Amino acid sequence: MTGWVILVDQPRDFPNADTPHKVITTSEYLARPRLFETARPKLINLSRSYAYQSKGYYASLLAEARGHRVVPTVETMLELREAKLYEHALPELEDSLNRCARKADLQPEGELKLFVCFGIPRDTRFEAFGRLLFDWFRCPALEVTVDTGGTWLSIDRIRMRTVTRLANGEATFFRESLHQHTRRDWRDPKARTTSKYDLAVLYDPNEKMPPSSASTIRHFARIAERHSVDVEPITRRQLAELAEYDGLFIRETTSIDNHTYRFARRAAQEGMPVIDDPISMIRCTNKVFLMELLRQNRVATPPTVMVADQPDLTRAVDELGLPLVVKIPDGSFSRGIHKVSTAQDLERVAGELFEETDLLLAQKFMPTEFDWRVGVLAGEPLFVCQYRMARGHWQIVKHRPDGTAREGGFKTFGLDQAPDVVIDTAVRAARPIGDGFYGVDLKETPDGVFVMEVNDNPNLEHGIEDAVGKDEIWIKLLKWFIARMEG
C-alpha cells in the first residue's frame, strides 16, 4: 500500500494526532511538486474551501496532473456548485432515497437533512443511499437537503461540507467515517513489504461458474505480491471504494445491465486500467454486434441469419438448413443457445426467446468434438485450450434443469503446439475489439476455422488455462496492468 495523505489549509484543521496518516498543508503540497515523486499517494483534500481557484481547488487540480488519487476531484467540486450541473444524478439518487425510506417505514415531515461522510450516512437507515451518493460524488463530507412535502422524497440540494465547519457531533462522526474509509491501510495483520500498486479483483463469492475461482484469485495474489502488486478481492458492494485502487480486474460474469458494467465504467472514468473495459463489454456481450464487426474485418464466422420476425425464420431454414442453432444476443456460458431440428421447434424456441429480446441469431450447426479457446491479451496470444463437448451433449457446458451444469474435458497447448491458423484467426478476431483480455472461441472444420464468439471475460482458472504457461500467464497479465498504471 502507498498510504493516505491528508491535505489541510492549517495543521490545526485536522491534527496529525487524530489520524495515523500523514497530514500536510495545501500550501506545502502546491509548492513542492516532487514531494511524492516516487510514490502514488491517495489524497484526502480537507481544505477550508473548494471554490473555483481556491487553494483546495488547485490542490485537487494539481493532484490529478501529478497522477495522484484525490478526494474530492475537481470534477466533483465543479458539479456540486449548481443544482443544474448535478441534476442528471437526481433520478437515481432519489430512487435510492425513497427505497431506503420505505424500507425503514419512514414518514418524515418538513425538511430532512442527511449528513454523509465518505459514503457513510449519519442516519444509518440511509446506508444504500449514502453509498450511491459517494459513487456519484466522491467527497469527504456532503449534506443532502430533502423535501418531504409529498409522497415522494425529492432532493432540494447537495452541498459540500468542510471539516472546519462541522458542529453538534459532526466532527466526531467525520473522523470515525474517515477511519472506516481508510481502514484497509490501518490494519496490520502481519509484517509485509509495502506494495507499489493496489489491484482490485471484482468477484462474486456465490457465483456457481465464475471466470476465476476464489482459489485461483489467491494464486494470482501470491504471484502479484512478488511483483509489488497487492491484489484485493472486492464485491459488488464496494463500488464506492473503487477509486482507492490503481486498477480493476473483473472476475465475475459480465453483463451490460448489471453492476459489472458500472464498475468497468467507473474505473475507466477514474483513468484506471481495467479488464474488462466498458467498450469491450459492449462489443463482446452482444453477439449481433460481434458478428457484424467480425464480418467487416473479414474474420470467418458461421453462416448467420438475423431473426427479427416471422419471415426471418423461414429464411433461416432456407439458407442454413436444419438442424441450426438459435442464440439470444447476450447469452454467456452456453446459456441462451438452442439447437433446433425442425421448423416447428424453431418457431417454438424463437417465440419463447422473443419474450426476452427483439432480435435473435440463427447460425449454421457445426458439430465438432471440441472448441478451441485462444486467450488474447493486448493483441497477442496468451494461452490455447481445447474444450471438449459435455458427454452426450453438443456444447461444452450442459445446463441441467436443477441449475447445475456439466462440462466436458479440456486440454491445454503451448503456443507453439496449436495450429497457426487457429491462433492467427483468434488474434485477428480480438484486435478490433480492443487492447484488453479476450477469449476467442473457434471451431476447426473441414471447411476451415470459424470464430464462434469473442468473450470479454474469459475463464482463467489455475490448473486449466495456465496448465502449460504456468505463472508466465499471470505475470503477463500483471505486466499489462503495471505498464498502464505507470503510464
Coordinates of N, CA, C and O in Angstrom, one line a residue, residues 39-194:
A39 N 6.2 7.9 -5.2 CA 5.1 7.2 -4.6 C 3.8 7.6 -5.3 O 3.8 8.5 -6.1
R40 N 2.7 6.9 -5.0 CA 1.4 7.2 -5.6 C 0.4 7.4 -4.4 O -0.4 6.5 -4.1
P41 N 0.4 8.5 -3.8 CA -0.4 8.7 -2.6 C -1.9 8.8 -2.9 O -2.3 9.2 -4.1
K42 N -2.7 8.5 -2.0 CA -4.2 8.7 -2.1 C -4.5 9.9 -1.2 O -4.3 9.8 0.1
L43 N -4.9 11.0 -1.8 CA -5.0 12.2 -1.1 C -6.5 12.5 -0.7 O -7.4 12.2 -1.4
I44 N -6.7 12.9 0.6 CA -8.0 13.4 1.0 C -7.8 14.9 1.3 O -7.1 15.4 2.1
N45 N -8.5 15.7 0.4 CA -8.4 17.1 0.4 C -9.4 17.7 1.4 O -10.6 17.7 1.1
L46 N -8.9 18.2 2.6 CA -9.8 18.8 3.6 C -9.6 20.3 3.7 O -9.6 20.9 4.7
S47 N -9.5 20.9 2.5 CA -9.3 22.4 2.5 C -10.6 23.1 3.1 O -11.7 22.5 3.1
R48 N -10.4 24.3 3.5 CA -11.5 25.1 4.0 C -12.4 25.6 3.0 O -13.6 25.9 3.3
S49 N -12.0 25.6 1.7 CA -12.8 26.0 0.6 C -12.5 25.1 -0.6 O -11.4 24.8 -0.9
Y50 N -13.6 24.7 -1.3 CA -13.5 24.0 -2.6 C -13.9 24.9 -3.8 O -14.1 24.5 -4.9
A51 N -14.0 26.2 -3.5 CA -14.4 27.2 -4.5 C -13.4 27.2 -5.7 O -12.2 26.9 -5.5
Y52 N -13.9 27.6 -6.9 CA -13.1 27.7 -8.0 C -11.9 28.6 -7.8 O -12.1 29.8 -7.2
Q53 N -10.7 28.2 -8.1 CA -9.4 28.9 -7.9 C -9.0 29.1 -6.5 O -8.1 29.9 -6.2
S54 N -9.6 28.4 -5.6 CA -9.2 28.4 -4.2 C -8.0 27.4 -4.1 O -7.7 26.7 -5.0
K55 N -7.3 27.4 -2.9 CA -6.2 26.5 -2.7 C -6.7 25.1 -2.8 O -6.0 24.2 -3.3
G56 N -7.9 24.8 -2.2 CA -8.5 23.5 -2.3 C -8.7 23.0 -3.7 O -8.4 21.9 -4.1
Y57 N -9.2 24.0 -4.5 CA -9.4 23.6 -5.9 C -8.1 23.3 -6.6 O -8.0 22.3 -7.3
Y58 N -7.1 24.1 -6.4 CA -5.8 23.9 -7.1 C -5.1 22.7 -6.6 O -4.4 22.0 -7.3
A59 N -5.3 22.3 -5.3 CA -4.7 21.1 -4.8 C -5.2 19.9 -5.5 O -4.4 19.0 -5.9
S60 N -6.5 19.8 -5.7 CA -7.1 18.7 -6.4 C -6.7 18.7 -7.9 O -6.5 17.7 -8.5
L61 N -6.7 19.9 -8.5 CA -6.3 20.0 -9.9 C -4.9 19.5 -10.1 O -4.6 18.7 -11.0
L62 N -3.9 19.9 -9.3 CA -2.6 19.5 -9.4 C -2.4 18.0 -9.1 O -1.5 17.4 -9.6
A63 N -3.2 17.5 -8.1 CA -3.1 16.1 -7.8 C -3.4 15.3 -9.0 O -2.7 14.3 -9.3
E64 N -4.4 15.6 -9.8 CA -4.8 14.9 -11.0 C -3.7 15.0 -12.0 O -3.3 14.0 -12.7
A65 N -3.0 16.2 -12.1 CA -1.9 16.3 -13.1 C -0.7 15.5 -12.7 O 0.0 15.0 -13.5
R66 N -0.5 15.3 -11.4 CA 0.6 14.6 -10.9 C 0.4 13.1 -10.8 O 1.2 12.3 -10.4
G67 N -0.8 12.7 -11.2 CA -1.1 11.2 -11.2 C -1.5 10.7 -9.8 O -1.4 9.5 -9.6
H68 N -1.8 11.6 -8.9 CA -2.2 11.2 -7.5 C -3.7 11.0 -7.5 O -4.5 11.8 -8.1
R69 N -4.2 10.1 -6.7 CA -5.6 9.9 -6.5 C -6.1 10.9 -5.4 O -5.4 11.1 -4.4
V70 N -7.2 11.6 -5.7 CA -7.6 12.7 -4.7 C -9.1 12.6 -4.5 O -9.9 12.4 -5.5
V71 N -9.5 12.9 -3.3 CA -10.9 13.1 -3.0 C -11.1 14.4 -2.3 O -10.4 14.7 -1.3
P72 N -11.9 15.4 -2.8 CA -12.7 15.3 -4.0 C -11.9 15.7 -5.2 O -10.9 16.3 -5.1
T73 N -12.4 15.2 -6.3 CA -11.8 15.6 -7.6 C -12.3 17.0 -8.0 O -13.4 17.5 -7.5
V74 N -11.6 17.6 -8.9 CA -12.1 18.9 -9.5 C -13.4 18.8 -10.1 O -14.3 19.6 -10.0
E75 N -13.7 17.7 -10.8 CA -15.0 17.4 -11.4 C -16.1 17.5 -10.4 O -17.1 18.1 -10.7
T76 N -15.9 16.8 -9.3 CA -16.9 16.8 -8.2 C -17.1 18.3 -7.7 O -18.3 18.7 -7.5
M77 N -16.0 19.0 -7.5 CA -16.2 20.4 -7.0 C -17.0 21.2 -7.9 O -17.9 22.0 -7.5
L78 N -16.7 21.1 -9.2 CA -17.5 21.9 -10.2 C -18.9 21.4 -10.3 O -19.8 22.3 -10.5
E79 N -19.2 20.1 -10.3 CA -20.5 19.6 -10.5 C -21.4 20.1 -9.3 O -22.6 20.4 -9.5
L80 N -20.9 20.2 -8.1 CA -21.7 20.5 -7.0 C -21.9 22.0 -6.7 O -22.5 22.4 -5.7
R81 N -21.4 22.8 -7.6 CA -21.5 24.2 -7.5 C -23.0 24.7 -7.7 O -23.5 25.6 -7.1
E82 N -23.7 24.0 -8.7 CA -25.0 24.4 -9.1 C -25.9 23.1 -9.2 O -25.4 22.1 -9.8
A83 N -27.1 23.3 -8.9 CA -28.1 22.1 -9.0 C -28.2 21.6 -10.4 O -28.3 20.4 -10.6
K84 N -28.2 22.6 -11.4 CA -28.4 22.2 -12.7 C -27.2 21.3 -13.3 O -27.4 20.6 -14.2
L85 N -26.1 21.4 -12.6 CA -24.9 20.6 -13.0 C -24.9 19.2 -12.5 O -24.2 18.3 -13.0
Y86 N -25.7 18.9 -11.4 CA -25.8 17.6 -10.9 C -27.2 17.0 -11.0 O -27.5 15.9 -10.5
E87 N -28.1 17.7 -11.8 CA -29.5 17.2 -11.9 C -29.5 15.8 -12.6 O -30.5 15.1 -12.4
H88 N -28.5 15.5 -13.4 CA -28.5 14.2 -14.1 C -28.5 13.0 -13.2 O -28.9 11.9 -13.5
A89 N -27.9 13.3 -12.0 CA -27.8 12.2 -11.0 C -29.0 12.1 -10.1 O -29.2 11.0 -9.4
L90 N -29.9 13.0 -10.1 CA -31.0 13.1 -9.1 C -32.0 11.9 -9.3 O -32.5 11.4 -8.3
P91 N -32.4 11.5 -10.5 CA -33.4 10.4 -10.6 C -32.9 9.1 -9.9 O -33.7 8.5 -9.1
E92 N -31.6 8.7 -10.1 CA -31.1 7.5 -9.5 C -31.0 7.7 -8.0 O -31.3 6.8 -7.2
L93 N -30.5 8.9 -7.6 CA -30.3 9.2 -6.1 C -31.7 9.2 -5.4 O -31.8 8.7 -4.3
E94 N -32.7 9.8 -6.0 CA -34.0 9.9 -5.3 C -34.7 8.6 -5.3 O -35.4 8.3 -4.3
D95 N -34.4 7.7 -6.3 CA -35.0 6.4 -6.3 C -34.4 5.6 -5.1 O -35.1 5.0 -4.3
S96 N -33.1 5.7 -4.9 CA -32.5 5.0 -3.7 C -32.9 5.6 -2.4 O -33.2 4.9 -1.4
L97 N -33.1 6.9 -2.4 CA -33.5 7.6 -1.2 C -34.9 7.1 -0.7 O -35.1 6.8 0.4
N98 N -35.8 7.0 -1.7 CA -37.2 6.6 -1.4 C -37.2 5.1 -1.0 O -38.0 4.7 -0.2
R99 N -36.4 4.3 -1.6 CA -36.4 2.9 -1.3 C -35.9 2.7 0.2 O -36.5 1.9 0.9
C100 N -34.9 3.5 0.6 CA -34.5 3.4 2.0 C -35.6 3.9 2.9 O -35.8 3.3 4.0
A101 N -36.3 5.0 2.6 CA -37.3 5.5 3.4 C -38.5 4.5 3.6 O -39.0 4.3 4.7
R102 N -38.8 3.8 2.5 CA -39.9 2.8 2.5 C -39.5 1.6 3.4 O -40.3 1.1 4.1
K103 N -38.2 1.2 3.2 CA -37.7 0.0 4.0 C -37.7 0.3 5.5 O -38.0 -0.5 6.3
A104 N -37.5 1.6 5.8 CA -37.5 2.0 7.2 C -38.8 2.4 7.7 O -39.0 2.8 8.9
D105 N -39.8 2.4 6.8 CA -41.2 2.8 7.1 C -41.1 4.3 7.7 O -41.8 4.6 8.7
L106 N -40.3 5.1 7.0 CA -40.1 6.4 7.5 C -41.1 7.4 6.8 O -41.3 7.4 5.6
Q107 N -41.7 8.2 7.6 CA -42.6 9.2 7.1 C -42.3 10.6 7.7 O -43.0 11.1 8.6
P108 N -41.2 11.1 7.2 CA -40.7 12.4 7.8 C -41.6 13.6 7.4 O -42.3 13.5 6.4
E109 N -41.6 14.6 8.2 CA -42.4 15.8 7.9 C -41.4 17.0 7.9 O -40.5 17.0 8.7
G110 N -41.7 17.9 7.0 CA -40.9 19.1 6.9 C -39.6 18.8 6.2 O -39.5 17.9 5.4
E111 N -38.5 19.5 6.5 CA -37.2 19.4 5.9 C -36.4 18.3 6.5 O -36.3 18.2 7.8
L112 N -35.7 17.5 5.7 CA -34.8 16.4 6.2 C -33.4 16.7 5.7 O -33.3 16.9 4.5
K113 N -32.4 16.7 6.6 CA -31.1 16.9 6.2 C -30.3 15.6 6.5 O -30.3 15.2 7.6
L114 N -29.6 15.1 5.5 CA -28.8 13.9 5.7 C -27.3 14.3 5.6 O -26.9 15.0 4.6
F115 N -26.5 13.9 6.6 CA -25.1 14.2 6.6 C -24.3 12.9 6.3 O -24.5 11.8 6.9
V116 N -23.5 12.9 5.2 CA -22.9 11.7 4.7 C -21.4 12.0 4.5 O -21.0 12.9 3.9
C117 N -20.6 11.1 5.2 CA -19.1 11.2 5.1 C -18.5 10.0 4.5 O -18.7 8.9 5.0
F118 N -17.8 10.2 3.4 CA -17.2 9.0 2.7 C -18.2 7.9 2.3 O -17.9 6.8 2.4
G119 N -19.4 8.3 2.0 CA -20.4 7.4 1.6 C -21.1 6.8 2.8 O -22.0 5.9 2.6
I120 N -20.8 7.2 4.0 CA -21.4 6.6 5.2 C -22.4 7.7 5.8 O -22.0 8.8 6.2
P121 N -23.7 7.4 5.9 CA -24.7 8.4 6.4 C -24.7 8.3 7.9 O -24.6 7.3 8.5
R122 N -24.9 9.5 8.5 CA -25.0 9.6 9.9 C -26.3 8.9 10.4 O -26.4 8.3 11.4
D123 N -27.4 9.0 9.5 CA -28.6 8.3 9.7 C -28.5 6.9 9.1 O -28.5 6.8 7.8
T124 N -28.3 5.9 9.9 CA -28.0 4.5 9.3 C -29.1 3.9 8.5 O -28.9 3.0 7.8
R125 N -30.3 4.5 8.5 CA -31.4 4.0 7.7 C -31.1 4.3 6.2 O -31.8 3.7 5.4
F126 N -30.2 5.1 5.9 CA -29.9 5.5 4.5 C -28.6 5.0 4.0 O -27.9 5.7 3.3
E127 N -28.2 3.9 4.5 CA -26.8 3.3 4.1 C -26.7 3.2 2.6 O -25.7 3.5 2.0
A128 N -27.7 2.6 1.9 CA -27.6 2.3 0.5 C -27.5 3.7 -0.3 O -26.8 3.8 -1.2
F129 N -28.3 4.6 0.2 CA -28.3 6.0 -0.4 C -26.9 6.6 -0.3 O -26.4 7.2 -1.2
G130 N -26.3 6.5 0.9 CA -25.0 7.1 1.2 C -24.0 6.5 0.3 O -23.1 7.2 -0.3
R131 N -24.0 5.2 0.1 CA -23.0 4.6 -0.8 C -23.2 5.1 -2.3 O -22.2 5.3 -2.9
L132 N -24.4 5.2 -2.7 CA -24.7 5.6 -4.1 C -24.3 7.1 -4.2 O -23.7 7.5 -5.2
L133 N -24.5 7.9 -3.2 CA -24.1 9.3 -3.2 C -22.6 9.5 -3.4 O -22.1 10.3 -4.2
F134 N -21.9 8.7 -2.7 CA -20.4 8.7 -2.8 C -19.9 8.2 -4.1 O -18.9 8.6 -4.6
D135 N -20.7 7.3 -4.7 CA -20.4 6.8 -6.0 C -20.5 7.9 -7.0 O -19.6 8.0 -7.9
W136 N -21.5 8.7 -6.9 CA -21.7 9.8 -7.8 C -20.7 11.0 -7.5 O -20.1 11.5 -8.5
F137 N -20.6 11.3 -6.3 CA -19.8 12.5 -5.9 C -18.8 12.1 -4.8 O -19.2 12.1 -3.6
R138 N -17.6 11.8 -5.2 CA -16.6 11.4 -4.2 C -16.1 12.6 -3.4 O -15.2 13.3 -3.9
C139 N -16.7 12.8 -2.3 CA -16.4 14.0 -1.5 C -16.3 13.6 0.0 O -17.1 12.7 0.4
P140 N -15.4 14.1 0.8 CA -15.3 13.7 2.2 C -16.6 13.9 3.0 O -17.1 13.0 3.7
A141 N -17.3 15.0 2.8 CA -18.5 15.3 3.6 C -19.5 16.0 2.7 O -19.2 17.0 2.1
L142 N -20.7 15.5 2.7 CA -21.8 16.1 1.9 C -23.1 16.2 2.8 O -23.3 15.4 3.7
E143 N -23.8 17.2 2.5 CA -25.1 17.4 3.2 C -26.2 17.4 2.1 O -26.1 18.2 1.1
V144 N -27.2 16.6 2.3 CA -28.3 16.5 1.3 C -29.6 17.0 2.0 O -30.0 16.5 3.0
T145 N -30.2 18.0 1.4 CA -31.4 18.6 1.9 C -32.6 17.9 1.1 O -32.6 18.0 -0.1
V146 N -33.5 17.3 1.8 CA -34.6 16.6 1.2 C -35.9 17.2 1.5 O -36.2 17.6 2.6
D147 N -36.7 17.3 0.4 CA -38.1 17.9 0.6 C -39.0 16.7 0.9 O -39.1 15.8 0.1
T148 N -39.7 16.7 2.0 CA -40.6 15.7 2.4 C -42.0 16.1 2.3 O -42.9 15.4 2.9
G149 N -42.3 17.1 1.4 CA -43.7 17.6 1.4 C -44.7 16.7 0.7 O -45.9 17.0 0.7
G150 N -44.3 15.7 0.0 CA -45.2 14.8 -0.7 C -45.0 13.4 -0.4 O -44.3 13.0 0.5
T151 N -45.6 12.5 -1.2 CA -45.4 11.1 -1.1 C -44.0 10.7 -1.6 O -43.6 9.6 -1.2
W152 N -43.4 11.5 -2.4 CA -42.1 11.2 -3.0 C -41.1 12.1 -2.4 O -41.2 13.3 -2.5
L153 N -40.0 11.6 -1.8 CA -38.9 12.4 -1.2 C -38.1 12.9 -2.4 O -37.7 12.1 -3.3
S154 N -37.9 14.2 -2.5 CA -37.1 14.8 -3.5 C -35.9 15.5 -2.9 O -36.0 16.1 -1.8
I155 N -34.8 15.6 -3.7 CA -33.6 16.3 -3.2 C -33.6 17.7 -3.7 O -33.7 18.1 -4.8
D156 N -33.6 18.6 -2.7 CA -33.5 20.1 -3.0 C -32.1 20.5 -3.2 O -31.9 21.3 -4.1
R157 N -31.1 20.0 -2.5 CA -29.8 20.5 -2.6 C -28.8 19.5 -2.1 O -29.0 18.7 -1.2
I158 N -27.6 19.4 -2.8 CA -26.5 18.7 -2.3 C -25.3 19.7 -2.2 O -25.0 20.4 -3.1
R159 N -24.8 19.8 -1.0 CA -23.7 20.7 -0.8 C -22.5 20.0 -0.1 O -22.7 19.2 0.7
M160 N -21.3 20.5 -0.5 CA -20.1 20.0 0.2 C -19.9 20.7 1.5 O -20.2 21.9 1.7
R161 N -19.5 19.9 2.5 CA -19.2 20.5 3.8 C -17.7 20.4 4.1 O -17.0 19.5 3.7
T162 N -17.2 21.4 4.7 CA -15.8 21.5 5.0 C -15.5 21.1 6.5 O -16.4 21.3 7.3
V163 N -14.4 20.5 6.8 CA -14.1 20.0 8.1 C -14.1 21.0 9.2 O -14.3 20.7 10.3
T164 N -13.8 22.3 8.8 CA -13.7 23.3 9.9 C -15.1 23.9 10.2 O -15.2 24.7 11.1
R165 N -16.1 23.4 9.5 CA -17.4 24.0 9.8 C -18.4 22.9 10.2 O -19.6 22.9 9.9
L166 N -17.9 21.9 11.0 CA -18.7 20.8 11.5 C -19.1 21.1 12.9 O -18.3 21.6 13.7
A167 N -20.3 20.7 13.3 CA -20.8 21.0 14.7 C -21.7 19.9 15.1 O -22.1 19.1 14.4
N168 N -22.0 20.0 16.4 CA -23.0 19.1 17.0 C -22.7 17.6 16.8 O -23.5 16.8 16.4
G169 N -21.5 17.2 17.0 CA -21.1 15.8 16.9 C -20.7 15.4 15.5 O -20.2 14.3 15.3
E170 N -20.8 16.4 14.5 CA -20.5 16.0 13.1 C -19.0 15.7 13.0 O -18.6 14.9 12.2
A171 N -18.1 16.5 13.7 CA -16.7 16.3 13.6 C -16.3 14.9 14.0 O -15.4 14.2 13.4
T172 N -16.9 14.4 15.1 CA -16.6 13.1 15.6 C -17.0 12.0 14.6 O -16.3 11.1 14.3
F173 N -18.2 12.2 14.1 CA -18.7 11.2 13.0 C -17.8 11.3 11.8 O -17.5 10.2 11.2
F174 N -17.3 12.5 11.5 CA -16.4 12.6 10.3 C -15.2 11.8 10.5 O -14.7 11.0 9.6
R175 N -14.5 11.9 11.7 CA -13.3 11.2 12.0 C -13.5 9.7 12.0 O -12.7 8.9 11.4
E176 N -14.7 9.2 12.5 CA -15.0 7.8 12.5 C -15.2 7.3 11.1 O -14.7 6.2 10.7
S177 N -15.8 8.1 10.3 CA -16.1 7.7 8.9 C -14.8 7.7 8.1 O -14.6 6.7 7.3
L178 N -13.9 8.6 8.3 CA -12.6 8.6 7.6 C -11.8 7.4 8.0 O -11.2 6.7 7.2
H179 N -11.9 7.1 9.3 CA -11.2 5.8 9.8 C -11.7 4.6 9.1 O -11.0 3.7 8.7
Q180 N -13.0 4.5 9.0 CA -13.6 3.3 8.3 C -13.3 3.3 6.8 O -13.0 2.3 6.3
H181 N -13.3 4.5 6.2 CA -13.0 4.6 4.8 C -11.6 4.1 4.5 O -11.3 3.5 3.4
T182 N -10.6 4.4 5.3 CA -9.2 4.1 5.1 C -8.7 2.9 5.9 O -7.5 2.7 6.0
R183 N -9.7 2.1 6.4 CA -9.3 1.0 7.3 C -8.4 0.0 6.6 O -7.7 -0.8 7.3
R184 N -8.4 -0.1 5.3 CA -7.5 -1.1 4.6 C -6.1 -0.8 5.0 O -5.2 -1.6 5.1
D185 N -5.7 0.5 5.1 CA -4.4 0.9 5.4 C -4.1 0.8 6.9 O -2.9 0.9 7.4
W186 N -5.1 0.8 7.8 CA -4.9 0.9 9.2 C -4.6 -0.5 9.8 O -4.0 -0.6 10.8
R187 N -5.1 -1.5 9.1 CA -4.9 -2.9 9.6 C -3.4 -3.3 9.4 O -2.8 -2.9 8.5
D188 N -2.9 -4.1 10.3 CA -1.5 -4.6 10.1 C -1.5 -6.1 10.6 O -1.0 -6.4 11.6
P189 N -2.2 -7.0 9.8 CA -2.3 -8.4 10.2 C -1.0 -9.1 10.3 O -0.8 -10.0 11.0
K190 N 0.0 -8.6 9.5 CA 1.3 -9.2 9.5 C 2.3 -8.3 8.9 O 1.9 -7.5 8.0
A191 N 3.5 -8.4 9.2 CA 4.5 -7.5 8.6 C 4.7 -8.0 7.2 O 4.8 -9.2 6.9
R192 N 4.8 -7.0 6.3 CA 5.0 -7.4 4.9 C 5.5 -6.2 4.1 O 5.4 -5.0 4.6
T193 N 6.1 -6.4 3.0 CA 6.7 -5.4 2.2 C 5.5 -4.5 1.6 O 4.6 -5.1 1.1
T194 N 5.7 -3.2 1.7 CA 4.6 -2.4 1.1 C 4.6 -2.5 -0.4 O 5.6 -2.4 -1.1

